[in-house]
Coordinates of C-alpha atoms and ligand atoms in Angstrom, one line a residue:
X1 CA 52.7 23.2 -4.3
X2 CA 56.2 22.8 -3.0
X3 CA 58.3 19.9 -1.8
X4 CA 58.9 19.8 1.9
X5 CA 62.6 20.7 1.5
X6 CA 61.7 23.7 -0.7
X7 CA 59.2 24.9 1.8
X8 CA 61.7 24.7 4.6
X9 CA 64.4 26.4 2.5
X10 CA 62.1 29.4 1.7
X11 CA 60.8 29.8 5.2
X12 CA 63.9 29.5 7.4
X13 CA 65.9 32.7 7.5
X14 CA 68.1 32.3 10.6
X15 CA 71.9 32.7 10.5
X16 CA 73.5 30.2 8.2
X17 CA 70.4 29.2 6.3
X18 CA 70.3 29.7 2.5
X19 CA 67.3 32.0 2.6
X20 CA 68.9 33.8 5.6
X21 CA 71.9 34.4 3.4
X22 CA 69.7 35.9 0.7
X23 CA 68.0 38.3 3.1
X24 CA 71.4 39.3 4.4
X25 CA 72.3 40.7 1.0
X26 CA 69.8 43.5 1.3
X27 CA 69.1 46.7 3.3
X28 CA 66.1 45.8 5.4
X29 CA 63.8 48.1 7.4
X30 CA 64.7 47.5 11.1
X31 CA 62.9 50.3 13.1
X32 CA 60.9 53.4 12.7
X33 CA 63.1 56.5 13.2
X34 CA 60.6 57.6 15.8
X35 CA 61.6 54.6 18.0
X36 CA 65.0 56.3 18.7
X37 CA 63.7 59.9 19.0
X38 CA 66.7 61.5 20.7
X39 CA 70.3 61.1 21.7
X40 CA 70.8 58.9 24.7
X41 CA 67.2 57.7 24.5
X42 CA 66.3 54.2 25.9
X43 CA 67.6 51.3 23.8
X44 CA 65.1 49.2 21.8
X45 CA 65.0 45.4 21.4
X46 CA 65.1 44.4 17.7
X47 CA 64.7 40.8 16.5
X48 CA 65.4 40.2 12.8
X49 CA 66.2 37.1 10.8
X50 CA 66.1 35.2 14.2
X51 CA 68.9 37.4 15.6
X52 CA 68.3 39.2 18.8
X53 CA 69.7 42.7 18.7
X54 CA 69.5 46.0 20.5
X55 CA 69.2 49.4 18.7
X56 CA 70.3 52.7 20.4
X57 CA 71.4 56.2 19.7
X58 CA 74.5 57.6 21.4
X59 CA 75.4 61.0 22.9
X60 CA 76.4 62.3 19.4
X61 CA 73.3 60.9 17.6
X62 CA 75.2 57.9 16.1
X63 CA 72.9 55.0 15.5
X64 CA 73.8 51.5 16.6
X65 CA 72.4 48.0 16.1
X66 CA 74.3 45.3 17.8
X67 CA 74.0 41.9 19.6
X68 CA 71.5 42.3 22.4
X69 CA 73.6 40.4 25.0
X70 CA 76.7 41.6 26.9
X71 CA 79.9 39.7 26.1
X72 CA 80.6 39.2 29.8
X73 CA 77.8 37.0 31.0
X74 CA 75.0 37.5 28.6
X75 CA 72.9 40.2 30.2
X76 CA 70.4 41.9 27.8
X77 CA 71.8 45.3 27.0
X78 CA 68.2 46.5 26.6
X79 CA 68.7 47.2 30.4
X80 CA 71.8 49.2 29.5
X81 CA 72.7 52.7 30.6
X82 CA 72.9 54.9 27.5
X83 CA 75.5 57.4 28.7
X84 CA 78.6 59.3 27.5
X85 CA 79.1 57.9 24.0
X86 CA 78.4 54.3 25.0
X87 CA 75.9 51.7 26.3
X88 CA 76.9 50.4 29.7
X89 CA 75.8 47.0 30.9
X90 CA 74.1 47.5 34.3
X91 CA 75.5 44.3 35.8
X92 CA 79.2 44.8 36.0
X93 CA 79.6 48.0 34.0
X94 CA 81.1 46.9 30.7
X95 CA 80.6 49.6 28.2
X96 CA 80.3 49.4 24.4
X97 CA 80.4 52.1 21.7
X98 CA 78.1 52.3 18.6
X99 CA 80.2 49.8 16.7
X100 CA 79.8 47.2 19.4
X101 CA 83.4 47.7 20.5
X102 CA 83.9 47.2 24.2
X103 CA 85.5 50.4 25.5
X104 CA 85.6 49.8 29.2
X105 CA 85.8 46.9 31.6
X106 CA 85.8 48.7 35.0
X107 CA 87.0 45.7 37.0
X108 CA 90.2 45.2 34.9
X109 CA 93.3 47.5 35.0
X110 CA 93.1 49.9 32.0
X111 CA 96.7 49.1 31.0
X112 CA 95.7 45.4 30.4
X113 CA 93.9 46.5 27.2
X114 CA 91.4 43.6 27.8
X115 CA 88.4 45.5 26.5
X116 CA 90.0 46.0 23.1
X117 CA 89.7 42.3 22.5
X118 CA 85.9 42.3 23.1
X119 CA 83.6 43.3 20.3
X120 CA 79.9 42.5 19.8
X121 CA 78.4 41.8 16.4
X122 CA 77.1 45.0 15.0
X123 CA 75.3 46.1 11.9
X124 CA 75.0 49.5 10.2
X125 CA 71.9 51.5 10.9
X126 CA 70.9 54.3 8.6
X127 CA 67.9 56.6 8.4
X128 CA 66.0 57.0 5.1
X129 CA 62.4 58.2 4.8
X130 CA 61.6 57.9 8.5
X131 CA 62.8 54.3 8.6
X132 CA 66.1 53.0 10.1
X133 CA 67.6 50.5 7.6
X134 CA 70.1 47.8 8.4
X135 CA 72.3 45.5 6.4
X136 CA 73.2 42.2 8.2
X137 CA 75.4 40.6 5.6
X138 CA 79.2 40.5 4.9
X139 CA 80.7 44.0 4.9
X140 CA 82.4 43.4 1.6
X141 CA 79.1 42.7 -0.1
X142 CA 77.3 45.8 1.4
X143 CA 75.1 47.3 -1.4
X144 CA 74.4 51.1 -1.9
X145 CA 71.7 52.5 0.3
X146 CA 68.1 51.8 -0.7
X147 CA 66.4 54.2 -3.1
X148 CA 62.8 53.1 -2.9
X149 CA 60.6 56.0 -3.9
X150 CA 58.5 56.0 -0.7
X151 CA 61.7 56.6 1.3
X152 CA 63.0 59.4 -0.9
X153 CA 60.0 61.7 -1.4
X154 CA 59.7 64.7 1.0
X155 CA 58.6 63.8 4.5
X156 CA 55.1 65.4 4.2
X157 CA 54.3 62.9 1.4
X158 CA 55.2 59.6 3.0
X159 CA 53.9 57.7 6.0
X160 CA 55.2 54.3 7.2
X161 CA 53.9 52.1 9.9
X162 CA 54.8 48.6 11.0
X163 CA 53.0 45.8 12.8
X164 CA 53.9 42.4 13.9
X165 CA 52.3 39.4 12.1
X166 CA 52.3 36.0 13.8
X167 CA 53.3 33.9 10.9
X168 CA 56.2 33.2 8.6
X169 CA 57.3 36.0 6.3
X170 CA 56.5 34.1 3.1
X171 CA 52.8 33.7 4.0
X172 CA 52.6 37.4 4.4
X173 CA 54.5 38.1 1.2
X174 CA 52.2 35.8 -0.7
X175 CA 49.2 37.8 0.4
X176 CA 50.9 40.9 -1.1
X177 CA 51.3 39.1 -4.4
X178 CA 47.9 37.5 -4.6
X179 CA 45.6 40.3 -5.8
X180 CA 42.7 38.0 -6.6
X181 CA 41.6 38.0 -3.0
X182 CA 40.7 41.7 -3.2
X183 CA 37.4 41.1 -5.0
X184 CA 36.4 38.8 -2.1
X185 CA 38.1 39.6 1.2
X186 CA 38.4 43.4 0.9
X187 CA 35.2 44.0 -1.1
X188 CA 33.5 45.8 1.8
X189 CA 36.4 48.1 2.3
X190 CA 36.7 49.2 -1.3
X191 CA 33.6 51.3 -0.8
X192 CA 34.1 52.4 2.7
X193 CA 37.8 52.8 3.6
X194 CA 38.8 56.4 3.4
X195 CA 42.1 55.5 1.7
X196 CA 40.5 53.2 -0.8
X197 CA 37.0 54.3 -1.6
X198 CA 35.7 56.2 -4.6
X199 CA 38.0 55.3 -7.4
X200 CA 36.7 54.1 -10.8
X201 CA 38.9 51.1 -10.6
X202 CA 37.1 49.8 -7.6
X203 CA 34.0 49.2 -9.7
X204 CA 35.9 47.1 -12.1
X205 CA 37.3 45.2 -9.1
X206 CA 33.9 44.6 -7.7
X207 CA 32.2 43.8 -11.0
X208 CA 34.7 41.1 -12.1
X209 CA 35.7 38.6 -9.5
X210 CA 37.4 36.3 -12.0
X211 CA 40.6 38.2 -12.9
X212 CA 42.9 36.7 -15.4
X213 CA 46.5 36.8 -14.2
X214 CA 49.5 37.5 -16.4
X215 CA 52.8 37.4 -14.6
X216 CA 56.1 38.4 -16.1
X217 CA 59.5 38.5 -14.7
X218 CA 61.0 42.0 -14.1
X219 CA 64.7 42.7 -13.6
X220 CA 64.1 42.9 -9.8
X221 CA 61.3 40.3 -9.3
X222 CA 57.9 40.1 -10.9
X223 CA 55.2 42.2 -12.5
X224 CA 51.9 40.7 -11.5
X225 CA 49.2 41.8 -13.9
X226 CA 45.5 41.2 -13.0
X227 CA 43.1 41.8 -15.9
X228 CA 39.5 42.5 -15.3
X229 CA 36.8 43.5 -17.8
X230 CA 36.1 47.2 -18.4
X231 CA 33.8 48.9 -20.9
X232 CA 33.7 48.3 -24.6
X233 CA 35.9 45.2 -24.6
X234 CA 38.7 47.0 -22.9
X235 CA 40.6 45.6 -19.9
X236 CA 41.3 47.1 -16.5
X237 CA 44.8 46.1 -15.4
X238 CA 46.1 46.2 -11.9
X239 CA 49.9 45.7 -11.9
X240 CA 51.6 44.8 -8.7
X241 CA 55.3 45.0 -8.2
X242 CA 57.3 42.4 -6.3
X243 CA 61.0 43.2 -5.9
X244 CA 63.2 40.6 -4.3
X245 CA 63.0 39.5 -1.7
X246 CA 60.3 41.1 0.3
X247 CA 58.9 44.3 -1.3
X248 CA 55.5 44.6 -2.8
X249 CA 53.6 47.7 -4.2
X250 CA 49.9 47.7 -4.5
X251 CA 48.4 49.2 -7.7
X252 CA 47.0 52.7 -7.0
X253 CA 43.3 53.7 -6.8
X254 CA 42.4 57.1 -8.1
X255 CA 44.2 60.0 -6.4
X256 CA 44.7 58.0 -3.1
X257 CA 48.2 57.6 -1.7
X258 CA 49.9 54.5 -3.1
X259 CA 50.4 51.6 -0.7
X260 CA 53.0 49.0 -0.3
X261 CA 54.8 46.7 2.1
X262 CA 58.0 45.1 3.2
X263 CA 57.6 41.6 4.7
X264 CA 60.6 41.1 7.0
X265 CA 61.3 38.0 9.0
X266 CA 61.5 38.5 12.8
X267 CA 62.1 34.8 13.2
X268 CA 60.7 31.8 11.3
X269 CA 57.2 32.1 12.9
X270 CA 56.8 35.9 13.0
X271 CA 57.4 38.8 10.7
X272 CA 57.1 42.5 10.4
X273 CA 54.5 43.9 8.0
X274 CA 56.0 47.2 7.1
X275 CA 53.3 49.3 5.5
X276 CA 53.9 52.5 3.6
X277 CA 51.8 55.1 1.8
X278 CA 53.1 57.9 -0.4
X279 CA 52.3 60.6 -2.9
X280 CA 54.9 62.0 -5.3
X281 CA 53.7 65.6 -6.2
X282 CA 51.6 66.7 -3.2
X283 CA 51.6 66.5 0.6
X284 CA 49.0 64.3 2.3
X285 CA 45.8 66.0 3.2
X286 CA 45.0 66.3 6.9
X287 CA 42.3 63.8 6.4
X288 CA 44.6 61.3 4.7
X289 CA 47.1 61.6 7.4
X290 CA 44.5 61.3 10.2
X291 CA 43.2 58.1 8.5
X292 CA 46.6 56.5 8.3
X293 CA 47.3 57.4 12.0
X294 CA 43.9 56.0 12.9
X295 CA 44.8 52.6 11.4
X296 CA 42.8 52.9 8.2
X297 CA 43.9 51.6 4.8
X298 CA 46.7 49.2 5.2
X299 CA 47.6 50.4 8.7
X300 CA 46.2 49.1 12.0
X301 CA 45.4 50.2 15.5
X302 CA 47.7 48.8 18.2
X303 CA 47.7 47.3 21.6
X304 CA 48.9 50.5 23.4
X305 CA 52.7 50.7 23.7
X306 CA 53.3 47.8 21.2
X307 CA 53.3 47.2 17.5
X308 CA 50.9 44.3 18.0
X309 CA 47.6 44.9 16.3
X310 CA 44.6 45.6 18.6
X311 CA 42.7 42.9 16.7
X312 CA 44.8 39.8 17.1
X313 CA 44.5 36.1 17.5
X314 CA 43.9 36.3 21.2
X315 CA 40.6 38.1 20.6
X316 CA 39.7 36.4 17.3
X317 CA 40.5 39.7 15.6
X318 CA 37.2 41.0 17.0
X319 CA 35.3 39.2 14.3
X320 CA 31.8 40.4 13.8
X321 CA 29.6 37.5 12.6
X322 CA 26.6 39.8 12.0
X323 CA 28.7 42.0 9.8
X324 CA 29.9 39.0 7.9
X325 CA 26.3 37.8 7.4
X326 CA 25.0 41.1 6.1
X327 CA 28.1 41.6 3.9
X328 CA 29.4 44.7 5.6
X329 CA 32.7 42.9 5.5
X330 CA 33.3 39.6 3.6
X331 CA 35.1 37.8 6.5
X332 CA 33.6 39.7 9.4
X333 CA 37.0 41.1 10.4
X334 CA 37.3 44.9 9.9
X335 CA 40.2 46.7 8.3
X336 CA 42.2 45.7 5.2
X337 CA 45.4 44.9 7.1
X338 CA 43.7 42.7 9.7
X339 CA 41.6 40.9 7.1
X340 CA 44.9 39.8 5.5
X341 CA 46.7 39.1 8.8
X342 CA 43.9 37.2 10.4
X343 CA 43.6 34.7 7.5
X344 CA 47.4 34.4 7.0
X345 CA 47.9 33.7 10.7
X346 CA 45.0 31.2 10.6
X347 CA 47.1 29.0 8.3
X348 CA 49.5 28.4 11.2
X349 CA 53.0 29.8 11.8
X350 CA 54.4 28.0 8.7
X351 CA 51.9 26.6 6.2
X352 CA 52.6 23.2 4.8
X353 CA 52.9 24.0 1.2
X354 CA 53.0 20.3 0.2
X355 CA 49.2 20.2 0.7
X356 CA 48.0 23.1 -1.3
X357 CA 45.8 23.0 -4.4
X358 CA 46.9 25.9 -6.5
X359 CA 44.8 27.5 -9.3
X360 CA 45.6 29.9 -12.1
X361 CA 45.2 33.0 -10.0
X362 CA 48.1 31.7 -7.9
X363 CA 50.5 32.2 -10.8
X364 CA 52.2 35.1 -9.2
X365 CA 52.9 33.2 -6.0
X366 CA 54.2 30.2 -7.9
X367 CA 56.5 32.3 -10.0
X368 CA 57.8 34.2 -6.9
X369 CA 58.6 31.0 -5.1
X370 CA 60.5 29.7 -8.1
X371 CA 62.4 32.9 -8.6
X372 CA 63.4 32.8 -4.9
X373 CA 64.5 29.2 -5.2
X374 CA 66.5 29.9 -8.4
X375 CA 68.1 33.0 -6.9
X376 CA 69.2 31.2 -3.7
X377 CA 70.7 28.4 -5.8
X378 CA 72.6 30.7 -8.1
X379 CA 73.8 32.7 -5.1
X380 CA 75.1 29.6 -3.2
X381 CA 76.4 27.6 -6.2
X382 CA 77.9 30.4 -8.3
X383 CA 78.1 33.4 -5.9
X384 CA 75.7 35.3 -8.2
X385 CA 74.4 38.6 -6.9
X386 CA 70.6 38.4 -6.4
X387 CA 68.1 40.7 -8.2
X388 CA 66.7 43.8 -6.3
X389 CA 70.1 45.3 -5.3
X390 CA 70.3 47.7 -8.2
X391 CA 68.8 51.2 -7.8
X392 CA 67.0 50.6 -11.1
X393 CA 65.2 47.6 -9.6
X394 CA 64.1 49.7 -6.7
X395 CA 62.9 52.7 -8.7
X396 CA 59.8 50.9 -9.7
X397 CA 56.1 51.6 -9.5
X398 CA 52.8 49.8 -9.5
X399 CA 50.1 51.0 -11.9
X400 CA 46.4 50.6 -12.7
X401 CA 45.4 51.2 -16.4
X402 CA 42.6 50.6 -18.8
X403 CA 44.0 49.2 -22.1
X404 CA 42.5 48.0 -25.4
X405 CA 42.4 44.2 -25.7
X406 CA 45.3 43.9 -28.1
X407 CA 47.8 45.6 -25.8
X408 CA 49.8 43.7 -23.3
X409 CA 50.3 45.6 -20.0
X410 CA 54.1 45.1 -19.9
X411 CA 54.5 47.0 -23.2
X412 CA 51.7 49.5 -22.9
X413 CA 52.4 50.4 -19.3
X414 CA 56.2 50.2 -19.5
X415 CA 56.9 53.8 -18.5
X416 CA 54.2 53.7 -15.8
X417 CA 56.0 50.9 -14.1
X418 CA 59.2 53.0 -13.4
X419 CA 59.7 56.1 -11.4
X420 CA 58.9 59.2 -13.5
X421 CA 60.3 62.4 -11.9
X422 CA 57.6 64.7 -10.5
X423 CA 54.8 62.7 -11.9
X424 CA 52.2 60.7 -10.0
X425 CA 51.5 57.0 -10.5
X426 CA 49.4 56.1 -13.5
X427 CA 46.1 55.2 -12.0
X428 CA 42.4 54.7 -12.6
Ligands
FES501 S1 77.1 40.7 32.2 FE1 77.4 42.7 31.4 S2 79.0 43.5 32.6 FE2 78.7 41.5 33.4
FE2_502 FE1 44.9 41.9 1.1

């Protein structure tokens, strides 16, 4: 449970808000590289942290992310002409380069130098791992480029998709931290989804719906350990990583690709659920790739031409009550991602966290909120740099392991929780 002010602080990320300041310290995924497929391709609207921006790629392939609206009289530059090293507003022809600098105001005499005084807000945009990343903070605080493992393995071993989710980013993040719901909400999919089924760990998941949570702080965020009974008094541990502010990695299952997310605010009532899958030592099989493209695992099918899921709140997520009744899926909604999204959206755009009744399996969520609150306070009061910026914080892994009862996961799985060169995740 949070106080009203705390809930507001954590959920508001627009310019000038404390949480918005925190998000503006990190490189964030902004677009898929495939959205800007070639030089001079059509510009793309991007809304992030409540700022409306336009992304485009110029004649020389330089990537640009800048204020969506023309400095003249506010026309959306999404309508712009992407031509000869610049984006030209179609209303009166003002032209901007990839840094947002105005380079031509056709109605003014060139000698006046008027255009030099006009510059739109613009942010760096850099490709890594098929994703275009941006940094929206102060230039003097710009951190090194992100080194998440999924974005640095060879291209045939990584797949990233994104979907819009119609609720605040924190609701979505909390779903990524709360692994106790897997034994309920996703239990049907554990045996049927091509990217989840068949691992030994699934049986532990299904046989023990009362996991014991042990959550410890990590340098970049939290390690969320969920302990379930295995054979001979041993425990099956699923260890989720949360790295500040919005990265979560799901513990692996057998030899399946490893899944994870970034939960990035579009505005206070919508977010992007970025969803990645990767393997370290082998390319995906054709079947794995086909499953990801078909919206299986943590991916979704779309309304054609959009990143909105085909199952959405306008069609009640295509809920199938008969399937719910016979237990084919626990909630009646099909697909892991939409099971999560449907329930998180059902809470309303921003859940009132003053009214919750939290239990021990919510420890991860409680600790994440407090870490965020503490971090924002230290950043604002003392100018402290937040966790999650260091490469070492990003070179982390989730793990699933069976351990004897006297071993704590954070010691016994220490190596498994960091990137090990040319070795797969530790998994059951
Ligand atoms: S509004 Fe863009 S040039 Fe006039
Ligand atoms: Fe889930």
